[in-house]
Amino acid sequence: MKVGIIGATGYGGIEVYRFLQKHKNVHSCKLLTTSQQDIPYANVYPHLHGISDENLNLVNEEKLKEELDVIFLATPSGVSTNLTPRLINGKAKIIDLSGDLRIKNQEQYESYYQKKYPPKEVIDQAVYGLSEVNREAIKDADLIANPGCYPTASLLGLYPLVNEGLIRPSSIIIDAKSGLSGAGKTPSLVSSFTESNENLRIYKVHEHQHTPEIEQLLQSVNDQVGPITFSTHLIPMTRGIMSTIYVELHEAQKTNRLKELYQSYYSQEPFIRIRKEGQFPSTKEVAGTNYCDISLKYDPRSNRLLIVSVIDNLVKGAAGQAVQNMNLMFGIEETEGLVDTPIYP
Amino acid sequence: MKVGIIGATGYGGIEVYRFLQKHKNVHSCKLLTTSQQDIPYANVYPHLHGISDENLNLVNEEKLKEELDVIFLATPSGVSTNLTPRLINGKAKIIDLSGDLRIKNQEQYESYYQKKYPPKEVIDQAVYGLSEVNREAIKDADLIANPGCYPTASLLGLYPLVNEGLIRPSSIIIDAKSGLSGAGKTPSLVSSFTESNENLRIYKVHEHQHTPEIEQLLQSVNDQVGPITFSTHLIPMTRGIMSTIYVELHEAQKTNRLKELYQSYYSQEPFIRIRKEGQFPSTKEVAGTNYCDISLKYDPRSNRLLIVSVIDNLVKGAAGQAVQNMNLMFGIEETEGLVDTPIYP
Amino acid sequence: MKVGIIGATGYGGIEVYRFLQKHKNVHSCKLLTTSQQDIPYANVYPHLHGISDENLNLVNEEKLKEELDVIFLATPSGVSTNLTPRLINGKAKIIDLSGDLRIKNQEQYESYYQKKYPPKEVIDQAVYGLSEVNREAIKDADLIANPGCYPTASLLGLYPLVNEGLIRPSSIIIDAKSGLSGAGKTPSLVSSFTESNENLRIYKVHEHQHTPEIEQLLQSVNDQVGPITFSTHLIPMTRGIMSTIYVELHEAQKTNRLKELYQSYYSQEPFIRIRKEGQFPSTKEVAGTNYCDISLKYDPRSNRLLIVSVIDNLVKGAAGQAVQNMNLMFGIEETEGLVDTPIYP
Amino acid sequence: MKVGIIGATGYGGIEVYRFLQKHKNVHSCKLLTTSQQDIPYANVYPHLHGISDENLNLVNEEKLKEELDVIFLATPSGVSTNLTPRLINGKAKIIDLSGDLRIKNQEQYESYYQKKYPPKEVIDQAVYGLSEVNREAIKDADLIANPGCYPTASLLGLYPLVNEGLIRPSSIIIDAKSGLSGAGKTPSLVSSFTESNENLRIYKVHEHQHTPEIEQLLQSVNDQVGPITFSTHLIPMTRGIMSTIYVELHEAQKTNRLKELYQSYYSQEPFIRIRKEGQFPSTKEVAGTNYCDISLKYDPRSNRLLIVSVIDNLVKGAAGQAVQNMNLMFGIEETEGLVDTPIYP
């Protein structure tokens, strides 16, 4: 397979590259940017010294769409809206890691993203790439809107309950926490070490653009669900997301019965690990890997269920799930290139 | 004033010491431990080299209770249960920073703490030292049960709403996050750098011992409130607590009206800062100080109000509030020894 | 006294402001910038909510130099070269925290700084503000070139030995380590959390602009000394500098004799603490304060002496020493506004 | 191959396990401890949930030495001294990751380690496992004393220069910096998050037990070399070592000639990367991998050469090099199980 990564200099791009390095079916990997050209990739990422001898190239949409089998767009918000219309309908399948193509409702998109909406035919074609939930649609897709990091953790934590109709539809509260790499590579005051180290911050309160993304998927399963309350915090660490989710149940449940429900949904999933009762995952336990670890505990006092779901935001929350989707789209073993033991500590 | 600190080697103790150093009314400060004796304090805390020439002394209850004006107990869970009965009813007033004396209901205490309950006459005498809420009772008290770190942040964030009866009584969810210094000074695997750096952990799910402490105060204001859902996370930073609080309102409210309510409650409070609409406090903005910074935002979509409350867990959540209470008990200016500009960055 | 801070929005500026808040002789403090105006200072630094009600103002050199008693320049490299000529020779004394005015040799300055050299009359007037070494000259100065962070730690660690002529002149190696706040407030990739957390970096190898500053002072004491080897590392922490210094001695010495020498030099110094034999300072033990803590140990095997010197780069390495110099220039108690117990942990 | 890891619960042990998971020739891996037994490994390391189904077992020396092909000892200081005599002379080859068997001189060992010296026949048999330098001896060895973390980084940075006799023999100064995982898994105050975060510490000044280990290897190459000056610092990060090395040259050299010398030594080495002139490695660029990245720069002013050498202390400084040595001992491709792209950021 011939693969291209547009936005190879960003953190999403370098992670896609890392997984493709280990992928048996990938024989060439073009590294593309919209600004730099003809610079060795190892100049941008010195940790690749002696590993990568590729150069960065400028994007040429017409050539790429015919030469390549699959193109990953790991580009900042808004870029994909412009590029995708020129990349689809060629030979190459497209996997977009940005938020541009995820929201089916134009008004919602414009309200949360404050950006121009992509052409309707692109949105119509885009399949939401939550691998475990949309597997069959992904297999047939030519264009994937790869899920956001917070939605991935949150939706995998909520899906069985919502699908079973066990929760009060308006009771969902997601208190999400992310490491700083989620802010991307462009330097800013908020993401500087000095401002974020030894600090804890809440941001975009009631305004985060991942809110409609989460509701859209949940409502596709059960249209009564929502509105959710979703809040996001910056944790002084590089990688990792934890979604602490609170829901009210229609009726009292035993934690171990709920755990069995989750196991029945996910027991065949190679990347979802339901943790033992009483054992809650920490973010470091999935760092660098495509795992999503989930644990839950019912509180009979308040009739609330707490669900904890952790991922590596750059892997299952971005590049790893993108490669998982590529595997699905091309009929490759779903775990190819993605199996790894977490590095601990 | 002559002051004693029992448990001076712990993090609560060293912070009480720091504030007393700046306190105009404190003329001597005895540093006491239950295990070491006659070691210079600056050996335990080398940052005091040239600042402190005091030695640590072994606790002698009989002498202390008559010689001193006030004794701070900054001791591990369970110590105060044994020591306080032998310290009260002398000349010295007592301020206990541990959780031993906070819970009025024996069954609750034993269930959450798994420890022996203190004698009834001690519990009866102990006034819960949430300075802003219990100010008048504190002024008359001889024995203070100084609030826990999580309860301080959470209760100050909830008090006006609960007191006004604006929220649905069973709707309170507190998602709390703390730095590692909250775990105390005794080394453990979980609090080692290697295990907690670049990591995010949830712990004691539905079991944290601060749950009944929060409910007890809230129910003293409004006996319909509760049960709450309260969860706690370890953040890879040394100091700071953020309580992200979710409540449902009886009816829709404008954020600025709610903010005005909080301002009317707290405008005379020297240590509570209600932040501007749209500006949310981060933990570093109060680090090292006795401030509690609060912000809130109503979400009309879900009819939920989000309240953010941040403190330094070792200051307003422990030593700072303890000194604030001492000032109240002795008729000293409430801010004495405690006024300071946060160090930033 | 009326004081002005030009560059109040930077980290040097906010630290000068913090110390002036506590300073008995300072009755007004103008906050000045070269770009913003009429914005509340607390908007830039929300931790000042309720503490500062000052607005930022645009610099007006002609007015400032006559209205104010002293002006701190906490501006980026190059700004002072332009501003100082227009500020001197008025009523106000000037303390420049940048590196612009420190180097007496034009060629050296241009080679290391790659910037335009300031006018000769400004350089001639500027007194190097290493308080403990140049105290008498500082008292008479109208213009201070406040020392750099690395030079302060390194020079205070070396001064007694060099002044006594005990070391081989060409043997000085300074391996220096700094927290990220030394990189300033302007966002950059290198100083972003994601790139610097869980990372250790060496930079500007053999090229750091503090090299000639260190040599200039040492050679003013003993013109045989140098060239030094000086290297700098970025440590994943916000504040703190450690200079680990290696020198060869002319003859074998006992560590405790050398320690006595340092004590004889520094025993009257309020901000220098010579640590006990065998106890080495860590950076956190001086964080937020104007202390410089020093320890040393002779190695008979190699005839080398190791000296450790730690400071807070933003305090003794910048704003704290600047205020100390202001005190000296105005005949105020040298420690005014600067005495504080370090916050630990 | 059948492999055993004694001390599997420690950080060295879990890293050996991680690499063996990826190793094609390893078909079974016994996880052994001296204290626990019959507990699932995934209970100790929850990140292995769903990956490892092995149980921990108690060490039985007699059985192990005959059943296994190779045994890794990843045990605390002193354990190997007792265990190794009972493990050698069976079928199993032994690779000891501790410092017990590295020092050939009993007096030196006892002086630096303050522990009982191992039996002479064990010491005589032990080959020092610095893979790149001792490759041929390692191939024939039955017992490996695997190098320490600091010595590995330092020796690989110094070896070409010392072997060529280019440096003044007594001029070597190594200023080494390590992340906290080097302190091991046993909790201690110094390695707690609260004490080491936002802090920088020097420790064991002139007394570190890796000093004789470094000198022993250097003197085996050139018996004139030494004594060295070696100092060690704790950096607030989990993984990574940087050795900043200062040497004086017999005569002036161009940096690019010295770089060519290093390349000629190491061009065939799969795990040593000589970085481009002017590009210095940071620790994160090798994290999780077996790489040692080296850069150097000559300073004509002082005639000193600065060498920077970085490794992951738990990989090339421990478990990775141990597996590399296993590969050499068994005639397996040297890189088997060890090739990986660093995870960045």
Coordinates of N, CA and C in Angstrom, one line a residue, chain B residues 216-335:
Chain B
Q216 N -22.8 16.7 55.6 CA -23.2 17.1 56.9 C -23.4 18.6 57.0
L217 N -22.4 19.4 56.4 CA -22.6 20.8 56.4 C -23.7 21.3 55.5
L218 N -23.8 20.7 54.3 CA -24.9 21.1 53.5 C -26.3 20.8 54.1
Q219 N -26.4 19.7 54.8 CA -27.7 19.4 55.4 C -27.9 20.2 56.6
S220 N -26.9 20.7 57.3 CA -27.1 21.7 58.4 C -27.8 23.0 57.9
V221 N -27.5 23.2 56.6 CA -28.1 24.4 56.0 C -29.5 24.1 55.4
N222 N -29.6 23.0 54.8 CA -30.8 22.6 54.1 C -31.0 21.0 54.2
D223 N -31.8 20.6 55.1 CA -31.8 19.1 55.4 C -32.3 18.3 54.3
Q224 N -32.8 18.9 53.2 CA -33.3 18.1 52.1 C -32.1 17.7 51.1
V225 N -31.0 18.3 51.3 CA -29.9 18.2 50.3 C -29.3 16.8 50.4
G226 N -28.9 16.2 49.2 CA -28.2 15.0 49.2 C -29.0 13.8 48.8
P227 N -28.5 12.6 48.6 CA -27.0 12.4 48.7 C -26.3 13.0 47.5
I228 N -25.1 13.4 47.8 CA -24.3 13.9 46.7 C -23.5 12.8 46.0
T229 N -23.0 13.1 44.8 CA -22.0 12.2 44.2 C -20.7 13.0 44.2
F230 N -19.7 12.3 44.8 CA -18.4 13.0 45.0 C -17.3 12.1 44.5
S231 N -16.5 12.6 43.6 CA -15.3 11.7 43.1 C -14.0 12.5 43.1
T232 N -12.9 11.8 43.3 CA -11.6 12.5 43.5 C -10.6 11.9 42.6
H233 N -9.7 12.8 42.1 CA -8.7 12.5 41.1 C -7.4 13.0 41.6
L234 N -6.3 12.3 41.2 CA -4.9 12.8 41.5 C -4.3 13.4 40.3
I235 N -4.0 14.7 40.4 CA -3.4 15.4 39.3 C -1.9 15.5 39.5
P236 N -1.1 15.3 38.4 CA 0.4 15.4 38.6 C 0.9 16.8 38.8
M237 N 0.5 17.4 40.0 CA 1.0 18.7 40.4 C 1.1 18.6 42.0
T238 N 1.9 19.4 42.6 CA 2.1 19.4 44.0 C 0.9 19.9 44.8
R239 N 0.5 21.1 44.4 CA -0.5 21.8 45.2 C -1.7 22.2 44.3
G240 N -2.9 22.3 45.0 CA -4.0 22.8 44.3 C -5.2 21.8 44.3
I241 N -6.4 22.3 44.5 CA -7.6 21.5 44.3 C -8.5 22.3 43.4
M242 N -9.2 21.6 42.5 CA -10.3 22.2 41.8 C -11.5 21.3 42.0
S243 N -12.6 21.9 42.4 CA -13.9 21.2 42.5 C -14.7 21.7 41.3
T244 N -15.0 20.8 40.4 CA -16.0 21.1 39.3 C -17.3 20.6 39.7
I245 N -18.3 21.5 39.9 CA -19.5 21.1 40.6 C -20.7 21.3 39.6
Y246 N -21.5 20.3 39.5 CA -22.7 20.3 38.6 C -23.9 20.2 39.5
V247 N -24.8 21.2 39.2 CA -26.1 21.1 39.9 C -27.3 21.4 39.0
E248 N -28.4 20.9 39.2 CA -29.6 21.3 38.5 C -30.4 22.4 39.3
L249 N -30.9 23.4 38.6 CA -31.6 24.5 39.2 C -33.1 24.2 39.2
H250 N -33.8 24.7 40.1 CA -35.2 24.6 40.1 C -35.8 25.3 38.9
E251 N -35.2 26.5 38.5 CA -35.6 27.2 37.3 C -34.4 27.8 36.7
A252 N -34.6 28.1 35.4 CA -33.6 28.8 34.6 C -33.1 30.0 35.2
Q253 N -31.8 30.3 35.1 CA -31.2 31.5 35.7 C -30.2 32.1 34.7
K254 N -30.0 33.4 34.8 CA -28.9 34.0 34.1 C -27.6 33.9 34.9
T255 N -26.5 33.6 34.2 CA -25.3 33.5 34.9 C -24.9 34.7 35.7
N256 N -25.2 35.9 35.1 CA -24.8 37.1 35.9 C -25.7 37.3 37.1
R257 N -26.9 36.8 37.1 CA -27.7 36.9 38.3 C -27.1 36.0 39.4
L258 N -26.7 34.8 39.0 CA -26.2 33.9 40.0 C -24.8 34.5 40.5
K259 N -24.1 35.1 39.6 CA -22.8 35.7 40.0 C -23.1 36.8 41.1
E260 N -24.1 37.6 40.8 CA -24.4 38.6 41.8 C -24.8 38.0 43.1
L261 N -25.5 36.9 43.1 CA -25.9 36.3 44.4 C -24.6 35.9 45.1
Y262 N -23.6 35.3 44.4 CA -22.4 34.9 45.1 C -21.7 36.1 45.6
Q263 N -21.7 37.2 44.8 CA -21.0 38.4 45.3 C -21.7 39.0 46.5
S264 N -23.0 38.9 46.6 CA -23.7 39.4 47.8 C -23.3 38.6 49.0
Y265 N -23.1 37.3 48.8 CA -22.7 36.5 50.0 C -21.3 36.7 50.4
Y266 N -20.4 36.9 49.4 CA -19.0 36.9 49.7 C -18.2 38.2 49.5
S267 N -19.0 39.3 49.3 CA -18.2 40.5 48.9 C -17.4 41.0 50.1
Q268 N -17.8 40.7 51.3 CA -17.0 41.1 52.5 C -15.9 40.1 52.9
E269 N -15.9 39.0 52.2 CA -14.9 38.0 52.6 C -13.6 38.3 52.0
P270 N -12.6 38.3 52.8 CA -11.2 38.7 52.3 C -10.6 37.6 51.5
F271 N -11.0 36.4 51.6 CA -10.3 35.3 51.0 C -11.1 34.6 49.9
I272 N -12.3 35.1 49.6 CA -13.1 34.5 48.5 C -13.2 35.5 47.3
R273 N -12.8 35.1 46.2 CA -12.8 35.9 45.0 C -13.8 35.4 44.0
I274 N -14.9 36.1 43.7 CA -15.8 35.6 42.6 C -15.2 36.2 41.3
R275 N -14.9 35.4 40.4 CA -14.2 35.8 39.2 C -15.2 36.4 38.2
K276 N -14.7 37.2 37.3 CA -15.5 37.8 36.3 C -16.2 36.8 35.4
E277 N -17.3 37.2 34.9 CA -18.1 36.2 34.0 C -17.2 35.8 32.8
G278 N -17.1 34.6 32.6 CA -16.3 34.1 31.4 C -14.9 33.8 31.8
Q279 N -14.4 34.2 33.0 CA -13.1 33.9 33.4 C -13.1 32.9 34.5
F280 N -12.4 31.8 34.2 CA -12.4 30.6 35.2 C -11.0 30.5 35.9
P281 N -11.0 30.3 37.2 CA -9.8 30.3 37.9 C -9.0 29.0 37.6
S282 N -7.7 29.1 37.6 CA -6.9 27.9 37.5 C -6.2 27.8 38.9
T283 N -5.7 26.6 39.2 CA -5.2 26.3 40.6 C -4.0 27.2 40.9
K284 N -3.2 27.4 39.9 CA -1.9 28.1 40.2 C -2.2 29.6 40.6
E285 N -3.3 30.1 40.2 CA -3.7 31.5 40.6 C -4.0 31.7 42.1
V286 N -4.1 30.6 42.8 CA -4.2 30.8 44.3 C -3.1 30.0 45.1
A287 N -2.2 29.5 44.3 CA -1.2 28.6 45.0 C -0.4 29.4 46.1
G288 N -0.2 28.8 47.2 CA 0.5 29.4 48.3 C -0.3 30.4 49.2
T289 N -1.6 30.7 48.7 CA -2.4 31.7 49.4 C -3.7 31.1 50.0
N290 N -4.3 31.9 50.8 CA -5.6 31.4 51.4 C -6.8 31.7 50.6
Y291 N -6.6 32.1 49.3 CA -7.8 32.4 48.5 C -8.6 31.2 48.1
C292 N -9.9 31.4 48.0 CA -10.8 30.4 47.3 C -11.4 31.2 46.1
D293 N -11.1 30.8 44.9 CA -11.6 31.5 43.7 C -12.7 30.7 43.1
I294 N -13.8 31.4 42.8 CA -15.0 30.7 42.4 C -15.5 31.4 41.1
S295 N -16.0 30.6 40.2 CA -16.6 31.1 39.0 C -17.8 30.1 38.6
L296 N -18.7 30.6 37.9 CA -19.9 29.8 37.6 C -20.4 30.1 36.2
K297 N -21.1 29.1 35.6 CA -21.7 29.4 34.3 C -23.0 28.5 34.1
Y298 N -24.0 29.1 33.8 CA -25.3 28.3 33.6 C -25.4 27.9 32.2
D299 N -25.9 26.6 32.0 CA -26.1 26.1 30.7 C -27.5 25.9 30.4
P300 N -28.1 26.8 29.6 CA -29.6 26.8 29.4 C -30.0 25.5 28.6
R301 N -29.1 24.9 27.9 CA -29.4 23.6 27.2 C -29.8 22.5 28.2
S302 N -29.1 22.4 29.2 CA -29.3 21.3 30.1 C -29.9 21.7 31.5
N303 N -30.1 23.0 31.6 CA -30.6 23.6 32.9 C -29.6 23.2 34.0
R304 N -28.4 23.0 33.7 CA -27.4 22.8 34.7 C -26.5 23.9 34.9
L305 N -26.1 24.1 36.2 CA -25.1 25.1 36.5 C -23.8 24.5 36.8
L306 N -22.7 25.0 36.3 CA -21.4 24.5 36.6 C -20.7 25.5 37.5
I307 N -20.1 25.1 38.6 CA -19.4 25.9 39.5 C -18.0 25.4 39.6
V308 N -17.0 26.3 39.4 CA -15.6 25.9 39.6 C -15.1 26.6 40.9
S309 N -14.5 25.8 41.7 CA -13.9 26.4 43.0 C -12.5 25.9 43.1
V310 N -11.6 26.8 43.3 CA -10.2 26.3 43.4 C -9.6 26.9 44.7
I311 N -8.7 26.1 45.3 CA -8.0 26.5 46.5 C -6.6 25.9 46.4
D312 N -5.7 26.3 47.3 CA -4.5 25.6 47.6 C -4.8 24.6 48.7
N313 N -4.7 23.3 48.4 CA -5.2 22.3 49.4 C -4.4 22.4 50.7
L314 N -3.2 22.9 50.7 CA -2.4 23.0 52.0 C -2.7 24.3 52.7
V315 N -3.3 25.3 52.0 CA -3.5 26.6 52.7 C -5.0 26.7 53.0
K316 N -5.8 27.3 52.1 CA -7.3 27.4 52.5 C -7.8 26.0 52.8
G317 N -7.2 24.9 52.2 CA -7.7 23.6 52.5 C -7.1 23.0 53.8
A318 N -6.2 23.7 54.5 CA -5.6 23.1 55.7 C -5.1 24.3 56.6
A319 N -3.8 24.6 56.4 CA -3.1 25.4 57.4 C -3.6 26.9 57.4
G320 N -3.8 27.4 56.2 CA -4.3 28.8 56.1 C -5.6 29.0 56.8
Q321 N -6.6 28.1 56.5 CA -7.9 28.2 57.2 C -7.7 28.0 58.7
A322 N -6.8 27.2 59.1 CA -6.6 26.9 60.5 C -6.1 28.2 61.2
V323 N -5.2 29.0 60.5 CA -4.7 30.2 61.1 C -5.8 31.3 61.1
Q324 N -6.6 31.3 60.0 CA -7.8 32.1 59.9 C -8.7 31.9 61.1
N325 N -8.9 30.6 61.4 CA -9.7 30.3 62.6 C -9.1 30.7 63.9
M326 N -7.8 30.5 64.0 CA -7.1 31.0 65.2 C -7.4 32.5 65.4
N327 N -7.3 33.3 64.3 CA -7.5 34.7 64.3 C -8.9 35.0 64.8
L328 N -9.9 34.3 64.3 CA -11.3 34.5 64.8 C -11.4 34.1 66.2
M329 N -10.8 33.0 66.7 CA -11.0 32.6 68.1 C -10.4 33.6 69.1
F330 N -9.3 34.3 68.6 CA -8.6 35.2 69.5 C -8.9 36.7 69.3
G331 N -9.9 37.0 68.4 CA -10.3 38.4 68.2 C -9.3 39.2 67.4
I332 N -8.4 38.5 66.7 CA -7.4 39.2 65.9 C -8.0 39.4 64.5
E333 N -7.4 40.5 63.9 CA -7.8 40.7 62.5 C -7.8 39.4 61.7
E334 N -8.9 39.1 61.0 CA -9.0 37.8 60.4 C -7.9 37.4 59.4
T335 N -7.4 38.4 58.7 CA -6.4 38.2 57.7 C -5.0 38.2 58.2

